[in-house]
Amino acid sequence: MSEAVIEKEKPVGEKKSFKHFLGKFGALIGLIILTVVLTFLSDKFLTVNNLMNIARQSSINALLAIGMLLPILTAGIDLSVGSILAISIMTMGIVSVNMGMSPVLGIIVCLAVGAAFGLLNGLLLTKLRLPHPFISTLGTMNIARGIALIITAAAPIAGFPYLIQFLGREFVGPIPVSFLLVIGVYIVFHIFLTRTQTGRYIYAIGGNKEAAHLSGINVDRVLIIVYTISGLMAGLAGLVMVGRVNSAFPLAGLSYELDAIAAVIIGGASFFGGVGTVWGTLIGAMIIAVLRNGLNLLNVSADFQMAVIGIVIIAAVYVDVLRQRNSKKN
Amino acid sequence: MSEAVIEKEKPVGEKKSFKHFLGKFGALIGLIILTVVLTFLSDKFLTVNNLMNIARQSSINALLAIGMLLPILTAGIDLSVGSILAISIMTMGIVSVNMGMSPVLGIIVCLAVGAAFGLLNGLLLTKLRLPHPFISTLGTMNIARGIALIITAAAPIAGFPYLIQFLGREFVGPIPVSFLLVIGVYIVFHIFLTRTQTGRYIYAIGGNKEAAHLSGINVDRVLIIVYTISGLMAGLAGLVMVGRVNSAFPLAGLSYELDAIAAVIIGGASFFGGVGTVWGTLIGAMIIAVLRNGLNLLNVSADFQMAVIGIVIIAAVYVDVLRQRNSKKN
Amino acid sequence: MAVHAGSLLELKGIKKSFNQNHVLKGIDLEVTAGEVHVLLGENGAGKSTLIKIMTGAYQKDAGEVYWEGKQVQVNNPVDAMNLGIATIYQELNVIPELKVYENIFLGREIKKGGKMSMIDHKKMKKEAERALGMLGQDPKIADQILGELGIGQQQLVEIAKALTLDAKLIIMDEPTASLSGSEVEQLYDCVEQLTERGIAIVFISHRLDEIRRMGDRITVLRDGYKIETLPVKTTETDHWIELMVGRSLDEKYPKKSFEPGREGFRVENLKVAGTEAPVDFSIHYGEIVGISGLVGAGRTELARAIFGADKREHGNLFIDGKQVKIKSPKDAIKAGMAFITEDRKSEGLLLDQPLDFNIGLANMKKFKNKSNLVNLKGIRDEADNYVKELKVRPSDIDLHARKLSGGNQQKVVIAKWLCTNAKVFIFDEPTRGIDVGAKVEVYRLMNQLVDNGAIVLMISSDLPEILGMCDRVLVMSEGRITADLPRNEATQERIMKAATGTADAAEKPLIAATGG
Amino acid sequence: GCSDSGEADSGSGGNESVSVVLKTLSSPYWKYVEAGALAAGEELGVDVTVVGPSAESQVIEQVNMLEDQVSQSPGAIVVSPSQPDTVVPVLEQAAQTDLPVLLIDSDAEFEGKTTFIGTENFTAGQEGGKLLASMLQKGDKVALIAGALGNPATDDRIKGAKEALEEAGMDVVAEQPGDSDKTKAMSVMENIMEKDGDVKGVFAATDDMALGVLRAVEAKGMDTKVIGTDGTEEAVESILGGGLAGTIAQSPYNMGYQGVENALKAINGETVEERIDSGIDIITEENAQEQLDFVKSISK
Ligand SMILES: Nc1ncnc2c1ncn2[C@@H]1O[C@H](COP(=O)(O)OP(=O)(O)OP(=O)(O)O)[C@@H](O)[C@H]1O
Ligand SMILES: Nc1ncnc2c1ncn2[C@@H]1O[C@H](COP(=O)(O)OP(=O)(O)OP(=O)(O)O)[C@@H](O)[C@H]1O
Ligand SMILES: [Mg+2]
Ligand SMILES: [Mg+2]
């Protein structure tokens, strides 16, 4: 009897597909709530200008987060992204400012150094058979930061050529290039993760490493790719950062890994691997950026900001938990 | 044939039990190697005075690490220990310095606040059913630090009464009281984890949460205890810190969670839960302290220190991996 | 095993659904003290769900539960334990990191004194040793880390766990699925002792011979309804099957004989790390070769070594007379091999991924389109076909593997490997936990594979299945092949003799060790 | 063990040793302090060791470093505490062995110290506030960008600046944390401008943050005046190029140099003034070139 009633209350079609959408990107509800609240609290919040600010401000973390998604999907973690960002931009600075070489070379060096350190993470994990990437990436985190400080004697490098600054600085109409880059990268990652063999293997490894191995997946190879890509993304995030502030400094990216991990987890990925989506991660990164922006607009004092950020992180995830619980009940 | 040879090389008794010992605390080899190397590099290293320095310097991290071991044993994590340390000591400062109340009350408040925030972590995790303690403790990390800053207007508090300073400051002969405290706490934890029901349940939950639940274990209750103890240990570590530096400041303990986690993992615990020992954790904490001390004695510059610490973390764990691989082959 | 009067547990009108899937639609069940009450039903019929409601692991949607005549609420596993219900769940519920004896006493540790006192490890170990002894196991394993045991031994530990509970009702959800003959015998003895003491057993199994031997009464479930409760003694097995699947089954072992062909697969001088002697055997086209043996005989280890999942010290593999180099499962799959693993949960499935992902996993290359992207639609279609062919239920490929019943999960693992179009199939306990109807499907499938020119090697602890389906039986004991019996010579006695290792077999390891 | 070797060291004469423990060595500012200390060591023939943790927030790590340096028995200790009170217990122990202790940059309430060399961060902030106010009209909107909350040095600068700005009748519309991070400061400034589009002036507690703020301001095409603190090479270059309006330099090089210089005096028993002002340089377009030349000369 009650079943029949339930059936009636559920019109199919549109509503269902929106529900399906929410089901996939649960954190979206959190983002929407946050947006609504901030729109009420500040009339400056929902302006094109401010939204573009948020888009730009979220881009560095969004790039780090999408890189971070891969290790987390394999039930791993990458603590070194902030440090890799730093070493990437410092070497780029040395090449294209201090040594005055071509900006294109600088960009290549930046990305290559990022990828190389990521590769190092992957090799340490798989070849040394370290028990967990926490160790290998904690090691690299220190090593990369140390080297970044050593090679520059802790001095910042400024005055980058326009080409290098382009990504982090320019606009297409009102839209920051860095945000377009983020969207592009996310689309590529979406295709990579859902449609390529390696992408699917990443989920498989996170779901059950042993089963993946026995199904003929070269687990080590996939893990190496995963960490290399994460490093590459750190390099790319660095490139955007340099464009944004027109300078590179060796302490850049300090503790950025926490924000990146938070974005991934708020976006619905699981630390136990195998679960998580590209778009969820984007929403996670947006939640963090919107929150920071809103607190600035409201001129909330620094100490309260911290506490509020803590509460919102928990609330955002809790909203998702509630949603899941409800959808299970139906 | 080869088996027979191997058999001959294996005298039973003493050697075997030492091997057994190493098998249990693999990181010990790393610690020994490190000690030998440093002894050669600096004649100041292996002096009573310096060893006592190390003992004292390791104590804060050792206390945080033993607290951290519990969440990690349950396949969780506690990112908030550094912030909980801060809020514990700031409230203690307000009570026994600013308000001039009794030091005993201050100590009680310090430990109680630590435990209370740990309890909050546990409740958030279990009652809100947050998917992973990374979220709840990341939230608390921000909340606790924010509150610590708010209630003190970011100002440090100095001039604590002797009783509060006692643990972190005094000596019994040449041995710092803080180190004796660490030993005592570790023994208690050892008994707790190996000999009490709740202790064993912590391992069981980390090994297979579902099976633990079906065996009638109140998983939520155990998790709440786990995070409460971790918070309590953060409060205790704070007490030691205040004694050491005779002051409390709201940024105390910043990023200490990383060192604590590193100690636990270097000590052989697994992020996937169910594996890890008290003594391994102690060795992990000692490795970190010895390394930092040694590098200071050698006047290695901060940037090189970073790089070296990164390498040693990886190496220490790798030594353990090698040992395990060898012991499996035999 | 007489049926004692007086109902111990009574269920009335139990309903349970998951989302839109109505699994139990009003089940009545009565268990009396001292009886062995069998639940029979196809995979996904709701047997495990029903017992999980009894034990408080799931909450019922409707219905009543009576215990010794009084209505009770069982809200969680602790409630059930307090009533006196002990349970062996279908999926292993053990803590691999803890020692065997700790697993046995998990949740009710023996303490030295009062409630707050320390655990008495010594006493627990002793008690555990006793319980293991009752099951004919080496008591010494009590002190081992559980995760180091094979899956069969782990299953025995679970049984020991239930035995040490002072229970009035013991629920066993397919306890014998990964046990072989002699362990099952031990279990029979135990059950007999228990029922004599008035303890009731609720027993689930897909092995009908076992039910015949042990059961007192059977309750058959189908499509969420209770069909009938009937006595074991006075009814025919075929009748049970008919009630269960809704139609009669022609033969339980649809063995087809083929013309034996040339040698297709050969293992030469293969030595698994840690074992004493190398292994040699070969398989010809047109035959199904079985490997029998006791739990822990090393059959799985051998299969894993062949498949490149574990390191081997030495050994050569030949397919169609050509040597193949296999260093990893990847190599093995490339060479045309498939390995249906024994533990579906830990080695077979991505539990939190949908069925199509699971089924396409081992052969994703096949689904790549021109632009090198994975053709998701292709995988879906193919998965859909297998799900229908193997009658996986529910046949929804978007469902996560975790949500399927044990038997249906097993079918998904089989589908994954069929999808690879391999030439050499190694089945490790392929019918573990699947119902009679589905078993027949699997056997037919093996026939079909052989017919299509594939090589089939089947490891099984189910002796009737080995006898019923294999053209040749290899028997393993302590890592060595102790017998190679053609179909007409393979009898239960000869296999058991070779498996338990008679006196002369026991001497061999020493000779092999010094001679090697 | 270690007090013996200490005597042996001082007994040998001539080649004295001074340990310098800084807040960190990972930023240009502290590199200038290091450069000053090392230069003094070279010129005066003193063996100088400069150490510091990887970040200013590593407070206990700094205490550990101080402890490790003290246990090596140098001739004197020069220290710049991240959290002033935290070093007192170690210094008290050191003072028992008559080890001269000099504080630079940040003072601590420690009885036995030989001297404090530096300028108050509060004063530096005040100067910055005054400088900014001098460029604006009464009632103009200004914003403050702080470091990580709880960092005494940046907190004090902000307090000083705020006081000076309010005294001069400015309207402080925002006070937000930039965590001493250029990128974060830039984001914060973008958001502040969204709220108050007509901010006329900004004081940032470090030059790094000031440069981030400037970047945000320039992107909007505004001519908001931005004042930093520290006097780093990058900031001075920006001033020369018409970017930053000015910066407050606390003479880090002098602190380092004078720290070692006076430590040597203390070792040799000469009297040292209790309080030495290392001076504040207010750098604007006029004197920027001078400062740049100087900074360049020391960072080599
Ligand atoms: N947690 C769950 N969520 C959703 N559906 C479930 C869940 N558990 C079981 N089911 C569904 O309930 C039905 C009955 O499953 P159950 O495990 O009780 O079957 P079973 O009779 O024990 O089968 P088997 O013989 O294969 O073990 C199946 O269709 C299964 O898909
Ligand atoms: N991971 C492991 N670590 C240590 N010993 C193991 C491990 N896996 C299996 N063994 C042991 O190796 C021996 C052979 O196990 P294997 O699984 O190959 O046997 P089997 O014949 O397949 O039996 P079953 O699978 O029914 O238990 C057993 O004694 C088992 O206890
Ligand atoms: Mg079942
Ligand atoms: Mg097996």
PDB file of N, CA and C and ligand atoms in Angstrom, chain C residues 47-49 90 173-174 204 405-407, ligand 3:
ATOM      1  N   LYS C  47      18.060 -15.760   1.714  1.00  0.00           N
ATOM      2  CA  LYS C  47      18.432 -16.557   2.886  1.00  0.00           C
ATOM      3  C   LYS C  47      19.314 -15.750   3.838  1.00  0.00           C
ATOM      4  N   SER C  48      20.367 -15.178   3.272  1.00  0.00           N
ATOM      5  CA  SER C  48      21.282 -14.413   4.121  1.00  0.00           C
ATOM      6  C   SER C  48      20.581 -13.206   4.710  1.00  0.00           C
ATOM      7  N   THR C  49      19.705 -12.605   3.940  1.00  0.00           N
ATOM      8  CA  THR C  49      18.976 -11.448   4.453  1.00  0.00           C
ATOM      9  C   THR C  49      18.118 -11.852   5.645  1.00  0.00           C
ATOM     10  N   GLN C  90      27.908 -15.543   5.906  1.00  0.00           N
ATOM     11  CA  GLN C  90      28.342 -16.106   4.629  1.00  0.00           C
ATOM     12  C   GLN C  90      29.696 -15.561   4.203  1.00  0.00           C
ATOM     13  N   ASP C 173      25.676 -19.766   7.812  1.00  0.00           N
ATOM     14  CA  ASP C 173      25.362 -19.395   6.442  1.00  0.00           C
ATOM     15  C   ASP C 173      26.471 -19.915   5.530  1.00  0.00           C
ATOM     16  N   GLU C 174      26.227 -21.013   4.901  1.00  0.00           N
ATOM     17  CA  GLU C 174      27.186 -21.674   4.013  1.00  0.00           C
ATOM     18  C   GLU C 174      28.565 -21.857   4.649  1.00  0.00           C
ATOM     19  N   ILE C 204      22.530 -23.114   6.214  1.00  0.00           N
ATOM     20  CA  ILE C 204      22.323 -22.804   4.802  1.00  0.00           C
ATOM     21  C   ILE C 204      23.422 -23.464   3.995  1.00  0.00           C
ATOM     22  N   SER C 405      23.844 -10.916  -3.768  1.00  0.00           N
ATOM     23  CA  SER C 405      24.019 -12.040  -2.861  1.00  0.00           C
ATOM     24  C   SER C 405      25.306 -12.760  -3.248  1.00  0.00           C
ATOM     25  N   GLY C 406      25.818 -13.550  -2.287  1.00  0.00           N
ATOM     26  CA  GLY C 406      27.115 -14.196  -2.479  1.00  0.00           C
ATOM     27  C   GLY C 406      27.202 -14.990  -3.779  1.00  0.00           C
ATOM     28  N   GLY C 407      26.196 -15.777  -4.036  1.00  0.00           N
ATOM     29  CA  GLY C 407      26.226 -16.614  -5.226  1.00  0.00           C
ATOM     30  C   GLY C 407      26.230 -15.788  -6.496  1.00  0.00           C
TER      31      GLY C 407
HETATM   32 MG    MG E   3      23.603 -15.794   1.099  1.00  0.00          MG
END
